[in-house]
Coordinates of N, CA, C and O in Angstrom, one line a residue:
X1 N 70.2 49.8 107.8 CA 70.4 50.5 109.1 C 71.8 50.4 109.5 O 72.5 49.3 109.4
X2 N 72.4 51.4 110.0 CA 73.7 51.4 110.5 C 73.8 51.4 112.0 O 72.9 51.9 112.7
X3 N 74.8 50.7 112.5 CA 75.1 50.7 113.9 C 76.0 51.8 114.3 O 76.7 52.4 113.4
X4 N 76.2 52.0 115.5 CA 77.1 53.1 116.0 C 78.5 52.8 115.6 O 79.3 53.6 115.3
X5 N 78.9 51.4 115.5 CA 80.3 51.1 115.1 C 80.5 51.5 113.7 O 81.6 52.0 113.3
X6 N 79.5 51.2 112.8 CA 79.7 51.6 111.4 C 79.8 53.1 111.2 O 80.6 53.6 110.4
X7 N 79.0 53.9 111.9 CA 79.0 55.3 111.8 C 80.4 55.9 112.2 O 80.9 56.8 111.7
X8 N 81.0 55.2 113.2 CA 82.3 55.8 113.7 C 83.4 55.5 112.7 O 84.5 56.0 112.9
X9 N 83.2 54.6 111.7 CA 84.3 54.3 110.8 C 84.3 55.4 109.7 O 85.3 55.3 108.9
X10 N 83.4 56.3 109.6 CA 83.4 57.3 108.5 C 84.4 58.4 108.9 O 84.7 58.6 110.1
X11 N 85.0 59.0 107.9 CA 85.9 60.1 108.1 C 85.1 61.3 108.6 O 84.1 61.7 107.9
X12 N 85.5 62.0 109.6 CA 84.8 63.2 110.0 C 85.1 64.3 109.1 O 86.2 64.4 108.6
X13 N 84.1 65.2 108.9 CA 84.2 66.4 108.2 C 84.3 67.5 109.2 O 83.4 67.8 109.9
X14 N 85.5 68.2 109.2 CA 85.8 69.2 110.2 C 85.8 70.6 109.5 O 86.4 70.7 108.4
X15 N 85.1 71.5 110.1 CA 85.0 72.9 109.5 C 85.8 73.8 110.5 O 85.7 73.7 111.7
X16 N 86.6 74.7 109.9 CA 87.3 75.7 110.7 C 87.3 77.0 109.9 O 87.5 77.1 108.7
X17 N 87.1 78.1 110.7 CA 87.1 79.5 110.1 C 87.6 80.5 111.1 O 87.3 80.4 112.3
X18 N 88.3 81.5 110.6 CA 88.7 82.6 111.4 C 87.5 83.6 111.3 O 87.0 83.9 110.2
X19 N 87.2 84.2 112.4 CA 86.1 85.2 112.5 C 86.4 86.3 113.5 O 87.0 86.0 114.5
X20 N 86.0 87.5 113.2 CA 86.1 88.6 114.1 C 85.0 88.5 115.2 O 84.0 87.8 115.0
X21 N 85.1 89.3 116.2 CA 84.1 89.3 117.3 C 82.7 89.7 116.7 O 81.7 89.3 117.3
X22 N 82.7 90.5 115.7 CA 81.4 90.9 115.1 C 80.9 90.0 114.0 O 80.0 90.3 113.3
X23 N 81.6 88.9 113.8 CA 81.1 87.9 112.9 C 81.7 88.0 111.5 O 81.2 87.2 110.6
X24 N 82.6 88.8 111.2 CA 83.2 89.0 109.9 C 84.2 87.8 109.6 O 85.0 87.5 110.4
X25 N 84.1 87.2 108.5 CA 85.0 86.2 108.1 C 85.8 86.5 106.8 O 86.2 85.6 106.1
X26 N 86.0 87.8 106.6 CA 86.8 88.3 105.5 C 88.3 88.0 105.9 O 88.8 88.5 106.9
X27 N 89.0 87.2 105.1 CA 90.4 86.9 105.4 C 91.3 88.1 105.5 O 92.3 88.1 106.2
X28 N 90.9 89.2 104.9 CA 91.7 90.4 104.9 C 91.6 91.1 106.3 O 92.4 92.0 106.7
X29 N 90.5 90.8 107.0 CA 90.3 91.4 108.3 C 90.9 90.6 109.5 O 90.9 91.1 110.6
X30 N 91.5 89.5 109.2 CA 92.2 88.7 110.2 C 93.7 88.9 110.2 O 94.3 88.6 109.2
X31 N 94.2 89.3 111.3 CA 95.7 89.5 111.3 C 96.4 88.2 111.4 O 96.1 87.4 112.3
X32 N 97.3 87.9 110.5 CA 98.1 86.6 110.6 C 99.1 86.7 111.7 O 99.6 87.7 112.0
X33 N 99.3 85.5 112.4 CA 100.3 85.4 113.4 C 100.8 84.0 113.4 O 100.2 83.0 112.8
X34 N 101.9 83.8 114.1 CA 102.6 82.4 114.1 C 101.7 81.4 114.8 O 101.6 80.3 114.3
X35 N 101.1 81.7 115.9 CA 100.2 80.7 116.6 C 99.1 80.3 115.7 O 98.7 79.1 115.7
X36 N 98.5 81.2 115.0 CA 97.3 80.9 114.1 C 97.8 80.0 113.0 O 97.1 79.0 112.7
X37 N 98.9 80.3 112.4 CA 99.4 79.4 111.3 C 99.8 78.0 111.8 O 99.5 77.0 111.2
X38 N 100.4 78.0 113.0 CA 100.8 76.7 113.6 C 99.5 75.9 113.8 O 99.4 74.7 113.5
X39 N 98.5 76.5 114.4 CA 97.2 75.8 114.7 C 96.6 75.3 113.4 O 96.1 74.1 113.3
X40 N 96.5 76.1 112.4 CA 95.9 75.6 111.1 C 96.7 74.6 110.4 O 96.2 73.7 109.8
X41 N 98.0 74.6 110.6 CA 98.9 73.5 110.1 C 98.5 72.2 110.8 O 98.3 71.1 110.1
X42 N 98.3 72.2 112.1 CA 97.9 71.1 112.9 C 96.5 70.6 112.4 O 96.3 69.4 112.3
X43 N 95.6 71.5 112.1 CA 94.3 71.1 111.6 C 94.4 70.3 110.3 O 93.8 69.3 110.1
X44 N 95.2 70.9 109.4 CA 95.4 70.2 108.1 C 96.0 68.9 108.2 O 95.7 67.9 107.5
X45 N 96.9 68.7 109.2 CA 97.5 67.4 109.4 C 96.6 66.4 110.0 O 96.8 65.2 110.0
X46 N 95.4 66.8 110.5 CA 94.4 65.9 111.0 C 93.5 65.4 109.9 O 92.5 64.7 110.2
X47 N 93.7 65.8 108.7 CA 92.9 65.4 107.6 C 93.6 64.7 106.5 O 94.8 65.0 106.3
X48 N 92.9 63.9 105.8 CA 93.5 63.2 104.6 C 93.3 64.1 103.3 O 94.1 63.9 102.4
X49 N 92.3 65.0 103.4 CA 92.0 65.8 102.2 C 91.3 67.0 102.6 O 90.6 67.1 103.7
X50 N 91.4 68.1 101.8 CA 90.7 69.3 102.0 C 89.5 69.4 101.0 O 89.6 68.9 99.8
X51 N 88.4 70.0 101.4 CA 87.3 70.2 100.6 C 87.0 71.7 100.4 O 86.8 72.4 101.4
X52 N 87.1 72.2 99.2 CA 87.0 73.6 98.9 C 85.9 73.9 98.0 O 85.6 73.1 97.1
X53 N 85.3 75.0 98.1 CA 84.4 75.6 97.1 C 85.4 76.3 96.1 O 86.6 76.5 96.4
X54 N 84.8 76.8 95.0 CA 85.7 77.5 94.0 C 86.4 78.7 94.5 O 87.6 78.8 94.3
X55 N 85.7 79.5 95.3 CA 86.3 80.8 95.7 C 87.5 80.5 96.7 O 88.6 81.0 96.6
X56 N 87.2 79.6 97.6 CA 88.3 79.2 98.6 C 89.5 78.6 97.9 O 90.6 78.9 98.2
X57 N 89.2 77.7 97.0 CA 90.3 77.0 96.2 C 91.1 78.0 95.5 O 92.4 78.0 95.6
X58 N 90.5 78.9 94.8 CA 91.2 79.9 94.0 C 92.0 80.9 94.9 O 93.2 81.2 94.6
X59 N 91.4 81.2 96.0 CA 92.1 82.1 97.0 C 93.3 81.4 97.6 O 94.4 82.0 97.7
X60 N 93.1 80.2 98.0 CA 94.2 79.4 98.7 C 95.3 79.1 97.7 O 96.5 79.2 98.0
X61 N 95.0 78.8 96.5 CA 96.0 78.5 95.5 C 96.8 79.7 95.2 O 98.0 79.6 95.1
X62 N 96.2 80.8 95.0 CA 96.9 82.1 94.7 C 97.8 82.4 95.9 O 98.9 82.9 95.6
X63 N 97.5 82.2 97.1 CA 98.3 82.5 98.2 C 99.4 81.5 98.6 O 100.4 81.9 99.0
X64 N 99.1 80.2 98.3 CA 100.0 79.2 98.9 C 100.7 78.3 97.9 O 101.6 77.6 98.3
X65 N 100.3 78.3 96.6 CA 100.9 77.4 95.7 C 102.4 78.0 95.4 O 102.5 79.1 95.1
X66 N 103.3 77.1 95.4 CA 104.7 77.5 95.1 C 104.9 77.9 93.7 O 104.1 77.4 92.8
X67 N 105.9 78.6 93.4 CA 106.9 79.2 94.3 C 106.4 80.5 94.8 O 105.8 81.3 94.1
X68 N 106.7 80.8 96.1 CA 106.4 82.1 96.7 C 107.6 83.0 96.4 O 108.8 82.6 96.5
X69 N 107.4 84.3 96.1 CA 108.5 85.2 95.8 C 109.4 85.3 97.1 O 108.8 85.2 98.2
X70 N 110.7 85.3 96.9 CA 111.6 85.4 98.0 C 111.2 86.6 99.0 O 111.0 87.7 98.5
X71 N 111.1 86.3 100.3 CA 110.8 87.3 101.2 C 109.4 87.7 101.3 O 109.0 88.7 101.9
X72 N 108.5 87.0 100.6 CA 107.1 87.4 100.5 C 106.3 87.1 101.8 O 105.2 87.6 102.0
X73 N 106.8 86.1 102.6 CA 106.2 85.8 103.8 C 107.2 85.3 104.8 O 108.3 84.9 104.5
X74 N 106.8 85.5 106.1 CA 107.8 85.1 107.2 C 108.0 83.6 107.2 O 107.2 82.8 106.8
X75 N 109.2 83.2 107.7 CA 109.5 81.8 107.8 C 108.5 81.0 108.6 O 108.3 79.8 108.2
X76 N 107.8 81.5 109.6 CA 106.9 80.8 110.3 C 105.6 80.4 109.5 O 104.8 79.5 110.0
X77 N 105.4 81.0 108.4 CA 104.3 80.6 107.5 C 104.7 79.3 106.6 O 103.8 78.7 106.1
X78 N 105.9 79.0 106.5 CA 106.4 77.9 105.6 C 105.8 76.6 106.0 O 105.4 75.8 105.0
X79 N 105.7 76.2 107.2 CA 105.1 74.8 107.5 C 103.6 74.8 107.0 O 103.2 73.7 106.4
X80 N 102.9 75.8 107.1 CA 101.5 75.8 106.6 C 101.5 75.8 105.1 O 100.8 75.0 104.5
X81 N 102.4 76.6 104.5 CA 102.5 76.6 103.0 C 102.8 75.2 102.5 O 102.2 74.7 101.5
X82 N 103.8 74.5 103.1 CA 104.2 73.2 102.7 C 103.1 72.2 102.9 O 102.8 71.3 102.0
X83 N 102.4 72.3 104.0 CA 101.3 71.3 104.3 C 100.1 71.5 103.4 O 99.6 70.5 102.8
X84 N 99.7 72.7 103.1 CA 98.5 72.9 102.2 C 98.9 72.6 100.8 O 98.1 72.1 100.0
X85 N 100.1 72.9 100.4 CA 100.6 72.5 99.1 C 100.5 71.0 98.8 O 100.1 70.6 97.8
X86 N 100.9 70.2 99.8 CA 101.0 68.8 99.6 C 99.6 68.1 99.8 O 99.5 67.0 99.3
X87 N 98.7 68.8 100.4 CA 97.4 68.1 100.7 C 96.6 67.8 99.5 O 96.6 68.5 98.5
X88 N 95.9 66.7 99.5 CA 94.9 66.3 98.5 C 93.7 67.2 98.7 O 93.3 67.6 99.8
X89 N 93.2 67.7 97.5 CA 92.1 68.7 97.6 C 91.0 68.2 96.7 O 91.2 67.7 95.6
X90 N 89.7 68.4 97.2 CA 88.5 68.2 96.4 C 87.9 69.6 96.2 O 87.7 70.3 97.2
X91 N 87.5 69.9 95.0 CA 86.9 71.3 94.7 C 85.5 71.1 94.2 O 85.3 70.5 93.1
X92 N 84.6 71.7 94.9 CA 83.2 71.7 94.5 C 82.9 72.9 93.7 O 83.1 74.0 94.1
X93 N 82.6 72.6 92.4 CA 82.4 73.7 91.5 C 81.6 73.3 90.2 O 82.0 72.2 89.7
X94 N 80.7 74.1 89.8 CA 80.0 73.8 88.6 C 80.5 74.7 87.4 O 80.1 74.5 86.3
X95 N 81.4 75.6 87.8 CA 81.9 76.5 86.8 C 83.4 76.3 86.3 O 83.7 76.6 85.2
X96 N 84.2 75.7 87.2 CA 85.5 75.4 86.8 C 85.6 74.3 85.8 O 84.9 73.3 86.0
X97 N 86.4 74.4 84.8 CA 86.5 73.3 83.8 C 87.5 72.3 84.3 O 87.4 71.1 84.0
X98 N 88.5 72.7 85.0 CA 89.6 71.8 85.5 C 90.3 72.4 86.7 O 90.2 73.6 86.9
X99 N 90.9 71.6 87.4 CA 91.7 72.0 88.6 C 93.0 71.2 88.6 O 93.1 70.2 87.9
X100 N 94.0 71.8 89.2 CA 95.3 71.0 89.4 C 95.7 71.3 90.9 O 94.8 71.5 91.7
X101 N 96.9 71.4 91.2 CA 97.4 71.7 92.5 C 96.9 70.5 93.5 O 96.4 70.7 94.5
X102 N 97.1 69.3 93.0 CA 96.8 68.1 93.7 C 95.3 68.1 94.0 O 94.9 67.7 95.2
X103 N 94.5 68.5 93.1 CA 93.0 68.6 93.3 C 92.2 67.9 92.2 O 92.7 67.6 91.1
X104 N 91.0 67.5 92.6 CA 90.0 67.0 91.6 C 88.7 67.7 91.8 O 88.3 68.1 93.0
X105 N 87.9 67.8 90.8 CA 86.6 68.4 90.8 C 85.6 67.5 91.4 O 85.6 66.3 91.2
X106 N 84.6 68.0 92.2 CA 83.5 67.3 92.7 C 82.3 68.0 92.0 O 82.1 69.2 92.1
X107 N 81.5 67.2 91.3 CA 80.3 67.7 90.6 C 79.1 66.8 91.0 O 79.2 65.8 91.6
X108 N 77.9 67.3 90.6 CA 76.7 66.6 90.9 C 76.1 66.9 92.2 O 76.3 67.9 92.8
X109 N 75.4 65.9 92.8 CA 74.7 66.0 94.0 C 75.7 66.2 95.2 O 76.5 65.2 95.5
X110 N 75.8 67.3 95.8 CA 76.7 67.6 96.9 C 76.6 66.7 98.0 O 77.6 66.1 98.5
X111 N 75.4 66.4 98.5 CA 75.3 65.5 99.6 C 75.8 64.1 99.3 O 76.5 63.5 100.2
X112 N 75.5 63.6 98.2 CA 76.0 62.2 97.8 C 77.5 62.2 97.7 O 78.2 61.3 98.1
X113 N 78.0 63.2 97.0 CA 79.5 63.3 96.8 C 80.2 63.4 98.1 O 81.2 62.7 98.3
X114 N 79.8 64.2 99.0 CA 80.5 64.4 100.3 C 80.3 63.1 101.2 O 81.2 62.7 101.8
X115 N 79.1 62.5 101.2 CA 78.9 61.3 101.9 C 79.9 60.2 101.4 O 80.4 59.4 102.2
X116 N 80.0 60.1 100.1 CA 81.0 59.2 99.5 C 82.4 59.4 100.0 O 83.1 58.5 100.3
X117 N 82.8 60.7 100.0 CA 84.2 61.0 100.5 C 84.3 60.7 102.0 O 85.4 60.2 102.4
X118 N 83.2 60.9 102.7 CA 83.3 60.6 104.2 C 83.4 59.0 104.4 O 83.9 58.6 105.4
X119 N 82.8 58.2 103.5 CA 82.9 56.8 103.6 C 84.2 56.2 103.4 O 84.5 55.1 103.8
X120 N 85.1 56.9 102.7 CA 86.4 56.4 102.4 C 87.2 56.3 103.7 O 87.0 57.1 104.7
X121 N 88.1 55.4 103.8 CA 88.9 55.2 105.1 C 89.9 56.4 105.2 O 90.3 57.0 104.2
X122 N 90.2 56.8 106.4 CA 91.1 57.8 106.7 C 90.8 58.6 108.0 O 89.9 58.2 108.7
X123 N 91.6 59.6 108.2 CA 91.5 60.3 109.5 C 90.6 61.5 109.4 O 90.2 62.1 110.5
X124 N 90.2 62.0 108.2 CA 89.2 63.1 108.2 C 89.3 63.9 107.0 O 90.3 63.8 106.2
X125 N 88.3 64.8 106.8 CA 88.2 65.8 105.7 C 88.2 67.1 106.4 O 87.7 67.3 107.5
X126 N 88.7 68.1 105.7 CA 88.7 69.5 106.3 C 88.1 70.5 105.3 O 88.4 70.4 104.1
X127 N 87.2 71.3 105.8 CA 86.6 72.3 105.0 C 86.7 73.7 105.6 O 86.7 73.8 106.9
X128 N 86.8 74.7 104.8 CA 86.7 76.1 105.3 C 86.0 76.9 104.3 O 85.6 76.4 103.2
X129 N 85.8 78.2 104.6 CA 85.1 79.1 103.7 C 83.7 79.5 104.2 O 83.4 79.3 105.4
X130 N 82.9 80.0 103.3 CA 81.6 80.5 103.6 C 80.4 79.8 102.9 O 79.6 79.2 103.6
X131 N 80.4 79.8 101.6 CA 79.3 79.2 100.9 C 79.2 77.7 101.0 O 78.1 77.1 101.3
X132 N 80.3 77.0 100.7 CA 80.2 75.5 100.8 C 79.9 75.0 102.2 O 79.0 74.2 102.3
X133 N 80.5 75.6 103.3 CA 80.1 75.1 104.6 C 78.6 75.4 104.9 O 78.0 74.6 105.6
X134 N 78.1 76.5 104.4 CA 76.6 76.7 104.6 C 75.8 75.6 104.0 O 74.9 75.1 104.6
X135 N 76.1 75.2 102.8 CA 75.4 74.1 102.1 C 75.6 72.8 102.9 O 74.7 72.0 103.1
X136 N 76.8 72.5 103.4 CA 77.1 71.3 104.1 C 76.4 71.3 105.5 O 75.9 70.3 105.9
X137 N 76.3 72.5 106.1 CA 75.5 72.6 107.4 C 74.1 72.3 107.1 O 73.4 71.6 107.9
X138 N 73.5 72.8 106.0 CA 72.1 72.6 105.7 C 71.9 71.0 105.5 O 70.8 70.6 105.9
X139 N 72.9 70.3 105.0 CA 72.7 68.9 104.8 C 73.1 68.1 106.0 O 73.0 66.8 106.0
X140 N 73.5 68.7 107.1 CA 73.9 68.0 108.3 C 75.2 67.2 108.2 O 75.3 66.2 108.9
X141 N 76.1 67.6 107.3 CA 77.3 66.8 107.0 C 78.5 67.2 107.8 O 79.5 66.5 107.8
X142 N 78.5 68.3 108.5 CA 79.7 68.8 109.3 C 79.7 68.1 110.6 O 78.7 68.2 111.4
X143 N 80.8 67.4 111.0 CA 80.9 66.7 112.2 C 81.6 67.5 113.3 O 81.5 67.2 114.5
X144 N 82.3 68.6 112.9 CA 83.0 69.4 113.9 C 83.1 70.8 113.4 O 83.4 71.0 112.2
X145 N 82.7 71.8 114.2 CA 82.8 73.2 113.9 C 83.9 73.8 114.7 O 83.9 73.7 116.0
X146 N 84.8 74.6 114.1 CA 85.8 75.3 114.9 C 85.8 76.8 114.5 O 85.9 77.1 113.3
X147 N 85.7 77.6 115.4 CA 85.7 79.1 115.2 C 86.9 79.6 115.9 O 87.0 79.5 117.1
X148 N 87.7 80.3 115.1 CA 88.9 81.0 115.7 C 88.5 82.4 115.8 O 88.5 83.1 114.8
X149 N 88.1 82.8 117.0 CA 87.5 84.2 117.2 C 88.7 85.2 117.5 O 89.4 85.0 118.4
X150 N 88.8 86.1 116.6 CA 89.9 87.1 116.6 C 89.4 88.3 117.5 O 88.3 88.7 117.4
X151 N 90.3 88.9 118.3 CA 90.0 90.0 119.1 C 90.0 91.3 118.3 O 90.7 92.2 118.5
X152 N 89.0 91.4 117.3 CA 88.9 92.5 116.4 C 87.5 92.7 116.0 O 86.8 91.7 115.9
X153 N 87.1 93.9 115.9 CA 85.8 94.2 115.3 C 86.0 94.8 113.9 O 86.7 95.8 113.8
X154 N 85.4 94.2 112.9 CA 85.7 94.6 111.5 C 84.7 95.6 111.0 O 85.0 96.5 110.2
X155 N 83.4 95.4 111.4 CA 82.4 96.3 110.9 C 82.0 96.1 109.5 O 81.2 96.9 108.9
X156 N 82.4 95.1 108.8 CA 82.1 94.8 107.5 C 82.4 93.4 107.1 O 82.9 92.6 107.9
X157 N 82.1 93.0 105.9 CA 82.5 91.7 105.4 C 81.4 90.6 105.5 O 80.4 90.8 106.1
X158 N 81.7 89.5 104.8 CA 80.8 88.4 104.9 C 80.7 87.8 106.3 O 81.6 87.9 107.1
X159 N 79.5 87.3 106.6 CA 79.3 86.6 107.9 C 79.0 85.2 107.7 O 78.7 84.7 106.6
X160 N 79.1 84.4 108.8 CA 79.0 83.0 108.7 C 77.5 82.5 108.7 O 76.7 83.1 109.4
X161 N 77.2 81.6 107.9 CA 75.9 80.9 107.8 C 74.7 81.8 107.6 O 73.6 81.5 108.0
X162 N 75.0 82.9 106.8 CA 73.9 83.8 106.5 C 72.9 83.0 105.6 O 73.2 82.4 104.6
X163 N 71.6 82.9 106.0 CA 70.6 82.3 105.3 C 70.4 80.8 105.7 O 69.5 80.1 105.1
X164 N 71.0 80.3 106.7 CA 70.8 79.0 107.2 C 69.4 78.8 107.6 O 68.8 79.6 108.3
X165 N 68.7 77.7 107.1 CA 67.3 77.6 107.2 C 66.9 77.0 108.6 O 65.7 77.0 108.9
X166 N 67.8 76.5 109.3 CA 67.5 75.8 110.6 C 68.6 76.0 111.6 O 69.7 76.2 111.2
X167 N 68.3 75.9 112.9 CA 69.3 76.0 113.9 C 70.2 74.7 113.8 O 69.7 73.6 113.5
X168 N 71.5 74.9 114.2 CA 72.4 73.8 114.4 C 72.9 74.0 115.8 O 73.6 74.9 116.1
X169 N 72.4 73.1 116.7 CA 72.8 73.2 118.1 C 74.1 72.5 118.3 O 74.3 71.4 117.8
X170 N 75.0 73.1 119.0 CA 76.4 72.6 119.2 C 76.7 72.5 120.6 O 76.2 73.2 121.5
X171 N 77.7 71.5 120.9 CA 78.2 71.4 122.3 C 79.7 71.7 122.2 O 80.4 71.2 121.3
X172 N 80.2 72.5 123.1 CA 81.6 72.8 123.2 C 82.4 71.6 123.6 O 82.1 71.0 124.6
X173 N 83.5 71.3 122.8 CA 84.3 70.1 123.1 C 85.7 70.6 123.5 O 86.5 69.8 124.1
X174 N 86.2 71.8 123.1 CA 87.5 72.3 123.5 C 87.6 73.7 123.3 O 86.8 74.3 122.5
X175 N 88.5 74.3 124.0 CA 88.7 75.8 123.9 C 90.2 76.0 124.1 O 90.8 75.4 125.0
X176 N 90.8 76.9 123.3 CA 92.2 77.2 123.4 C 92.4 78.7 123.2 O 91.7 79.3 122.3
X177 N 93.2 79.4 123.9 CA 93.5 80.8 123.7 C 94.9 81.0 123.3 O 95.8 80.4 123.9
X178 N 95.1 81.9 122.3 CA 96.4 82.2 121.9 C 96.9 83.5 122.6 O 96.1 84.3 123.1
X179 N 98.2 83.8 122.5 CA 98.8 85.0 123.1 C 98.2 86.2 122.5 O 98.1 87.3 123.2
X180 N 97.8 86.2 121.3 CA 97.2 87.3 120.6 C 95.8 87.7 121.2 O 95.3 88.8 120.9
X181 N 95.2 86.8 122.0 CA 93.9 87.0 122.5 C 92.8 86.3 121.6 O 91.6 86.2 122.0
X182 N 93.2 85.7 120.5 CA 92.3 84.9 119.7 C 91.9 83.6 120.5 O 92.8 83.1 121.2
X183 N 90.7 83.2 120.4 CA 90.2 82.0 121.1 C 89.7 81.0 120.1 O 88.9 81.4 119.2
X184 N 90.2 79.8 120.2 CA 89.7 78.7 119.3 C 88.7 77.9 120.1 O 89.0 77.4 121.2
X185 N 87.5 77.9 119.5 CA 86.4 77.1 120.2 C 86.0 76.0 119.2 O 85.6 76.3 118.0
X186 N 86.0 74.8 119.6 CA 85.7 73.6 118.8 C 84.4 73.0 119.3 O 84.3 72.8 120.5
X187 N 83.4 72.8 118.4 CA 82.1 72.3 118.8 C 81.8 71.0 118.0 O 82.3 70.9 116.8
X188 N 80.9 70.2 118.5 CA 80.3 69.1 117.8 C 78.8 69.3 117.7 O 78.2 69.9 118.7
X189 N 78.1 68.9 116.7 CA 76.6 69.1 116.6 C 76.0 68.2 117.7 O 76.5 67.1 118.0
X190 N 74.9 68.7 118.3 CA 74.1 67.9 119.2 C 73.2 67.1 118.3 O 72.4 67.7 117.6
X191 N 73.2 65.8 118.4 CA 72.4 64.9 117.5 C 71.5 64.1 118.3 O 71.7 63.7 119.3

């Protein structure tokens, strides 16, 4: 049996995703801006490691692993690029044979593996994406949900938590609005 003190010693698993007003989480539907990248850099700095599924890992590696072609992105993206490049990464995949980019593979029982990562000392783990967070929500392993709601209607694309088998009731813990009209809403599960 664990006490409240022991539970508070675990690293929290924080989830963050950009989403349009109609629920689309296709990264191509989200307009990049300086506030958004600054915010996500701060999120990454609140974690000791990132937890990716295969698709998110491959997408982020293709976009952010150095070297970037000269002039390929604005200067305000560089702090995010440097932060994600330096971050420790865990990749959940049964199909990848190997990973690099400061990463290691996570295989086997997802619940046990993530619980073990959460038990390590540190300030937190960070996850994003669609499929892996769905599995983690099913297991009740996400400690914080953050939705960056973009002032856009996409009309297409993947949606969040499609197929979730049970409700996850949340309580709002913070709200922040960017000049673009995007709103960051951070929630914790009601337990």
